[in-house]
JSON list of C-alpha atoms in Angstrom, two decimals:
[
{"chain": "X", "resi": 1, "resn": "MET", "atom": "CA", "xyz": [0.00, 0.00, 0.00]},
{"chain": "X", "resi": 2, "resn": "ALA", "atom": "CA", "xyz": [2.94, 2.32, 0.64]},
{"chain": "X", "resi": 3, "resn": "MET", "atom": "CA", "xyz": [4.09, 2.07, -2.98]},
{"chain": "X", "resi": 4, "resn": "ILE", "atom": "CA", "xyz": [0.67, 3.05, -4.29]},
{"chain": "X", "resi": 5, "resn": "THR", "atom": "CA", "xyz": [0.52, 5.91, -1.78]},
{"chain": "X", "resi": 6, "resn": "ALA", "atom": "CA", "xyz": [3.95, 7.07, -2.95]},
{"chain": "X", "resi": 7, "resn": "SER", "atom": "CA", "xyz": [2.89, 6.92, -6.60]},
{"chain": "X", "resi": 8, "resn": "ALA", "atom": "CA", "xyz": [-0.12, 9.09, -5.80]},
{"chain": "X", "resi": 9, "resn": "THR", "atom": "CA", "xyz": [1.70, 11.67, -3.65]},
{"chain": "X", "resi": 10, "resn": "LEU", "atom": "CA", "xyz": [5.30, 12.08, -4.85]},
{"chain": "X", "resi": 11, "resn": "LEU", "atom": "CA", "xyz": [5.52, 14.48, -7.79]},
{"chain": "X", "resi": 12, "resn": "SER", "atom": "CA", "xyz": [8.28, 12.45, -9.44]},
{"chain": "X", "resi": 13, "resn": "LEU", "atom": "CA", "xyz": [5.99, 9.40, -9.55]},
{"chain": "X", "resi": 14, "resn": "ARG", "atom": "CA", "xyz": [2.84, 11.21, -10.70]},
{"chain": "X", "resi": 15, "resn": "LEU", "atom": "CA", "xyz": [1.84, 12.16, -14.21]},
{"chain": "X", "resi": 16, "resn": "PRO", "atom": "CA", "xyz": [1.32, 15.84, -14.89]},
{"chain": "X", "resi": 17, "resn": "PRO", "atom": "CA", "xyz": [-2.33, 16.80, -15.45]},
{"chain": "X", "resi": 18, "resn": "CYS", "atom": "CA", "xyz": [-3.43, 16.75, -19.08]},
{"chain": "X", "resi": 19, "resn": "GLY", "atom": "CA", "xyz": [-5.62, 19.83, -18.85]},
{"chain": "X", "resi": 20, "resn": "GLN", "atom": "CA", "xyz": [-7.63, 20.64, -21.97]},
{"chain": "X", "resi": 21, "resn": "SER", "atom": "CA", "xyz": [-5.15, 19.26, -24.49]},
{"chain": "X", "resi": 22, "resn": "ALA", "atom": "CA", "xyz": [-5.44, 15.78, -25.90]},
{"chain": "X", "resi": 23, "resn": "ASP", "atom": "CA", "xyz": [-1.65, 15.35, -25.83]},
{"chain": "X", "resi": 24, "resn": "CYS", "atom": "CA", "xyz": [-0.96, 13.86, -22.40]},
{"chain": "X", "resi": 25, "resn": "VAL", "atom": "CA", "xyz": [2.53, 12.98, -21.23]},
{"chain": "X", "resi": 26, "resn": "PRO", "atom": "CA", "xyz": [2.93, 9.18, -21.05]},
{"chain": "X", "resi": 27, "resn": "ALA", "atom": "CA", "xyz": [4.14, 7.54, -17.87]},
{"chain": "X", "resi": 28, "resn": "THR", "atom": "CA", "xyz": [7.84, 6.84, -17.51]},
{"chain": "X", "resi": 29, "resn": "LEU", "atom": "CA", "xyz": [9.12, 3.33, -16.88]},
{"chain": "X", "resi": 30, "resn": "SER", "atom": "CA", "xyz": [9.88, 4.11, -13.23]},
{"chain": "X", "resi": 31, "resn": "GLN", "atom": "CA", "xyz": [6.38, 5.50, -12.68]},
{"chain": "X", "resi": 32, "resn": "GLU", "atom": "CA", "xyz": [4.85, 2.39, -14.20]},
{"chain": "X", "resi": 33, "resn": "LEU", "atom": "CA", "xyz": [7.12, 0.05, -12.22]},
{"chain": "X", "resi": 34, "resn": "VAL", "atom": "CA", "xyz": [6.30, 1.66, -8.86]},
{"chain": "X", "resi": 35, "resn": "PHE", "atom": "CA", "xyz": [2.56, 1.74, -9.52]},
{"chain": "X", "resi": 36, "resn": "PHE", "atom": "CA", "xyz": [2.18, -1.77, -10.92]},
{"chain": "X", "resi": 37, "resn": "THR", "atom": "CA", "xyz": [4.53, -3.29, -8.34]},
{"chain": "X", "resi": 38, "resn": "GLY", "atom": "CA", "xyz": [2.37, -1.72, -5.61]},
{"chain": "X", "resi": 39, "resn": "ILE", "atom": "CA", "xyz": [-0.82, -3.07, -7.20]},
{"chain": "X", "resi": 40, "resn": "TYR", "atom": "CA", "xyz": [0.62, -6.58, -7.55]},
{"chain": "X", "resi": 41, "resn": "LEU", "atom": "CA", "xyz": [1.96, -6.60, -3.97]},
{"chain": "X", "resi": 42, "resn": "CYS", "atom": "CA", "xyz": [-1.46, -5.57, -2.65]},
{"chain": "X", "resi": 43, "resn": "THR", "atom": "CA", "xyz": [-3.06, -8.35, -4.66]},
{"chain": "X", "resi": 44, "resn": "LEU", "atom": "CA", "xyz": [-0.65, -10.96, -3.29]},
{"chain": "X", "resi": 45, "resn": "GLY", "atom": "CA", "xyz": [-1.14, -9.67, 0.26]},
{"chain": "X", "resi": 46, "resn": "ILE", "atom": "CA", "xyz": [-4.92, -9.71, 0.06]},
{"chain": "X", "resi": 47, "resn": "GLY", "atom": "CA", "xyz": [-4.95, -13.20, -1.46]},
{"chain": "X", "resi": 48, "resn": "GLY", "atom": "CA", "xyz": [-2.61, -14.52, 1.21]},
{"chain": "X", "resi": 49, "resn": "ALA", "atom": "CA", "xyz": [-4.40, -12.83, 4.09]},
{"chain": "X", "resi": 50, "resn": "LYS", "atom": "CA", "xyz": [-7.84, -14.08, 3.09]},
{"chain": "X", "resi": 51, "resn": "ALA", "atom": "CA", "xyz": [-6.63, -17.65, 2.76]},
{"chain": "X", "resi": 52, "resn": "VAL", "atom": "CA", "xyz": [-4.85, -17.56, 6.12]},
{"chain": "X", "resi": 53, "resn": "LEU", "atom": "CA", "xyz": [-7.46, -15.68, 8.16]},
{"chain": "X", "resi": 54, "resn": "ILE", "atom": "CA", "xyz": [-10.24, -18.07, 7.28]},
{"chain": "X", "resi": 55, "resn": "ALA", "atom": "CA", "xyz": [-8.23, -20.96, 8.74]},
{"chain": "X", "resi": 56, "resn": "PHE", "atom": "CA", "xyz": [-6.29, -19.11, 11.47]},
{"chain": "X", "resi": 57, "resn": "GLY", "atom": "CA", "xyz": [-9.23, -17.43, 13.21]},
{"chain": "X", "resi": 58, "resn": "PRO", "atom": "CA", "xyz": [-11.34, -20.47, 14.11]},
{"chain": "X", "resi": 59, "resn": "GLU", "atom": "CA", "xyz": [-8.22, -22.37, 15.17]},
{"chain": "X", "resi": 60, "resn": "GLN", "atom": "CA", "xyz": [-7.92, -19.94, 18.08]},
{"chain": "X", "resi": 61, "resn": "LEU", "atom": "CA", "xyz": [-11.23, -21.07, 19.53]},
{"chain": "X", "resi": 62, "resn": "ASP", "atom": "CA", "xyz": [-11.27, -23.90, 22.01]},
{"chain": "X", "resi": 63, "resn": "GLY", "atom": "CA", "xyz": [-13.41, -24.99, 24.90]},
{"chain": "X", "resi": 64, "resn": "GLY", "atom": "CA", "xyz": [-17.10, -25.82, 25.14]},
{"chain": "X", "resi": 65, "resn": "GLY", "atom": "CA", "xyz": [-19.47, -24.96, 22.35]},
{"chain": "X", "resi": 66, "resn": "GLU", "atom": "CA", "xyz": [-16.68, -24.86, 19.80]},
{"chain": "X", "resi": 67, "resn": "ASN", "atom": "CA", "xyz": [-18.93, -25.38, 16.77]},
{"chain": "X", "resi": 68, "resn": "GLU", "atom": "CA", "xyz": [-21.20, -22.50, 17.77]},
{"chain": "X", "resi": 69, "resn": "ARG", "atom": "CA", "xyz": [-18.18, -20.25, 18.39]},
{"chain": "X", "resi": 70, "resn": "LYS", "atom": "CA", "xyz": [-16.69, -21.15, 15.02]},
{"chain": "X", "resi": 71, "resn": "ALA", "atom": "CA", "xyz": [-20.00, -20.42, 13.30]},
{"chain": "X", "resi": 72, "resn": "SER", "atom": "CA", "xyz": [-20.09, -17.09, 15.10]},
{"chain": "X", "resi": 73, "resn": "TYR", "atom": "CA", "xyz": [-16.53, -16.37, 13.95]},
{"chain": "X", "resi": 74, "resn": "PHE", "atom": "CA", "xyz": [-17.43, -16.94, 10.30]},
{"chain": "X", "resi": 75, "resn": "ILE", "atom": "CA", "xyz": [-20.55, -14.80, 10.59]},
{"chain": "X", "resi": 76, "resn": "TRP", "atom": "CA", "xyz": [-18.54, -11.93, 12.11]},
{"chain": "X", "resi": 77, "resn": "TYR", "atom": "CA", "xyz": [-15.67, -12.41, 9.65]},
{"chain": "X", "resi": 78, "resn": "TYR", "atom": "CA", "xyz": [-17.92, -12.08, 6.61]},
{"chain": "X", "resi": 79, "resn": "ALA", "atom": "CA", "xyz": [-19.94, -9.23, 8.16]},
{"chain": "X", "resi": 80, "resn": "VAL", "atom": "CA", "xyz": [-16.81, -7.20, 8.92]},
{"chain": "X", "resi": 81, "resn": "ALA", "atom": "CA", "xyz": [-15.32, -8.00, 5.50]},
{"chain": "X", "resi": 82, "resn": "ASN", "atom": "CA", "xyz": [-18.49, -6.77, 3.78]},
{"chain": "X", "resi": 83, "resn": "VAL", "atom": "CA", "xyz": [-18.59, -3.59, 5.87]},
{"chain": "X", "resi": 84, "resn": "GLY", "atom": "CA", "xyz": [-14.95, -3.02, 4.92]},
{"chain": "X", "resi": 85, "resn": "MET", "atom": "CA", "xyz": [-15.73, -3.45, 1.23]},
{"chain": "X", "resi": 86, "resn": "LEU", "atom": "CA", "xyz": [-18.72, -1.13, 1.51]},
{"chain": "X", "resi": 87, "resn": "THR", "atom": "CA", "xyz": [-16.60, 1.50, 3.26]},
{"chain": "X", "resi": 88, "resn": "ALA", "atom": "CA", "xyz": [-13.81, 1.17, 0.68]},
{"chain": "X", "resi": 89, "resn": "GLY", "atom": "CA", "xyz": [-16.29, 1.41, -2.17]},
{"chain": "X", "resi": 90, "resn": "THR", "atom": "CA", "xyz": [-18.05, 4.50, -0.82]},
{"chain": "X", "resi": 91, "resn": "LEU", "atom": "CA", "xyz": [-16.21, 6.49, 1.85]},
{"chain": "X", "resi": 92, "resn": "LEU", "atom": "CA", "xyz": [-12.67, 5.96, 0.58]},
{"chain": "X", "resi": 93, "resn": "VAL", "atom": "CA", "xyz": [-13.69, 6.59, -3.02]},
{"chain": "X", "resi": 94, "resn": "TRP", "atom": "CA", "xyz": [-15.32, 9.84, -1.89]},
{"chain": "X", "resi": 95, "resn": "VAL", "atom": "CA", "xyz": [-12.15, 10.86, 0.00]},
{"chain": "X", "resi": 96, "resn": "GLU", "atom": "CA", "xyz": [-9.98, 10.08, -3.02]},
{"chain": "X", "resi": 97, "resn": "ASP", "atom": "CA", "xyz": [-12.31, 12.00, -5.33]},
{"chain": "X", "resi": 98, "resn": "LYS", "atom": "CA", "xyz": [-12.96, 15.07, -3.14]},
{"chain": "X", "resi": 99, "resn": "VAL", "atom": "CA", "xyz": [-9.75, 15.36, -1.06]},
{"chain": "X", "resi": 100, "resn": "SER", "atom": "CA", "xyz": [-6.84, 13.61, -2.82]},
{"chain": "X", "resi": 101, "resn": "TRP", "atom": "CA", "xyz": [-5.71, 10.23, -4.02]},
{"chain": "X", "resi": 102, "resn": "GLY", "atom": "CA", "xyz": [-2.63, 10.42, -1.82]},
{"chain": "X", "resi": 103, "resn": "PHE", "atom": "CA", "xyz": [-4.68, 11.05, 1.32]},
{"chain": "X", "resi": 104, "resn": "GLY", "atom": "CA", "xyz": [-7.07, 8.19, 0.48]},
{"chain": "X", "resi": 105, "resn": "TYR", "atom": "CA", "xyz": [-4.24, 5.74, -0.13]},
{"chain": "X", "resi": 106, "resn": "GLY", "atom": "CA", "xyz": [-2.42, 7.04, 2.95]},
{"chain": "X", "resi": 107, "resn": "LEU", "atom": "CA", "xyz": [-5.55, 6.40, 5.00]},
{"chain": "X", "resi": 108, "resn": "CYS", "atom": "CA", "xyz": [-5.65, 2.82, 3.73]},
{"chain": "X", "resi": 109, "resn": "ALA", "atom": "CA", "xyz": [-1.95, 2.36, 4.45]},
{"chain": "X", "resi": 110, "resn": "SER", "atom": "CA", "xyz": [-2.41, 3.67, 8.00]},
{"chain": "X", "resi": 111, "resn": "PHE", "atom": "CA", "xyz": [-5.24, 1.19, 8.62]},
{"chain": "X", "resi": 112, "resn": "VAL", "atom": "CA", "xyz": [-3.01, -1.63, 7.39]},
{"chain": "X", "resi": 113, "resn": "ALA", "atom": "CA", "xyz": [-0.17, -0.44, 9.65]},
{"chain": "X", "resi": 114, "resn": "VAL", "atom": "CA", "xyz": [-2.51, -0.38, 12.68]},
{"chain": "X", "resi": 115, "resn": "ALA", "atom": "CA", "xyz": [-3.78, -3.88, 11.83]},
{"chain": "X", "resi": 116, "resn": "VAL", "atom": "CA", "xyz": [-0.22, -5.23, 11.57]},
{"chain": "X", "resi": 117, "resn": "ALA", "atom": "CA", "xyz": [0.72, -3.59, 14.88]},
{"chain": "X", "resi": 118, "resn": "VAL", "atom": "CA", "xyz": [-2.32, -5.06, 16.66]},
{"chain": "X", "resi": 119, "resn": "PHE", "atom": "CA", "xyz": [-1.62, -8.48, 15.13]},
{"chain": "X", "resi": 120, "resn": "ALA", "atom": "CA", "xyz": [2.00, -8.37, 16.27]},
{"chain": "X", "resi": 121, "resn": "ALA", "atom": "CA", "xyz": [1.13, -7.07, 19.74]},
{"chain": "X", "resi": 122, "resn": "THR", "atom": "CA", "xyz": [-1.40, -9.83, 20.37]},
{"chain": "X", "resi": 123, "resn": "ALA", "atom": "CA", "xyz": [0.74, -12.64, 18.89]},
{"chain": "X", "resi": 124, "resn": "PRO", "atom": "CA", "xyz": [1.71, -14.07, 22.32]},
{"chain": "X", "resi": 125, "resn": "MET", "atom": "CA", "xyz": [-1.96, -14.78, 23.02]},
{"chain": "X", "resi": 126, "resn": "TYR", "atom": "CA", "xyz": [-2.44, -16.94, 19.91]},
{"chain": "X", "resi": 127, "resn": "ARG", "atom": "CA", "xyz": [-2.85, -20.65, 20.32]},
{"chain": "X", "resi": 128, "resn": "THR", "atom": "CA", "xyz": [-0.38, -22.53, 18.13]},
{"chain": "X", "resi": 129, "resn": "LEU", "atom": "CA", "xyz": [-0.86, -26.17, 17.33]},
{"chain": "X", "resi": 130, "resn": "PRO", "atom": "CA", "xyz": [2.02, -28.46, 16.40]},
{"chain": "X", "resi": 131, "resn": "PRO", "atom": "CA", "xyz": [1.86, -29.85, 12.87]},
{"chain": "X", "resi": 132, "resn": "ALA", "atom": "CA", "xyz": [-0.14, -33.05, 12.56]},
{"chain": "X", "resi": 133, "resn": "PRO", "atom": "CA", "xyz": [1.65, -36.06, 11.07]},
{"chain": "X", "resi": 134, "resn": "ALA", "atom": "CA", "xyz": [0.63, -36.83, 7.53]}
]
């Protein structure tokens, strides 16, 4: 997310505005590399996180009523994911349109940084299971 934020905020990585003319300046190779590398890294991160969170979350639940707690986890997981998508599709798009792209991407990057910090801070509380023999 930081690379996309940089490509939206740093003048050296942004394209100049086209204005009224039809002759727009094409992107340089470095501008394209930073932008597309950021997009691809976000895609890999999202794909990896979704696959891991679906399995990692319910594994943390133990004790009585485990099936009900796991069902509750999946309900909350999908509810929060949908609220996040709704927020990204409305509020963040509005911020990027009315304020600036850099601020919108920076806001996303700050949310990711907070999530990583919370994940790392609570890591000692996670239940880890030894690998099962094949």
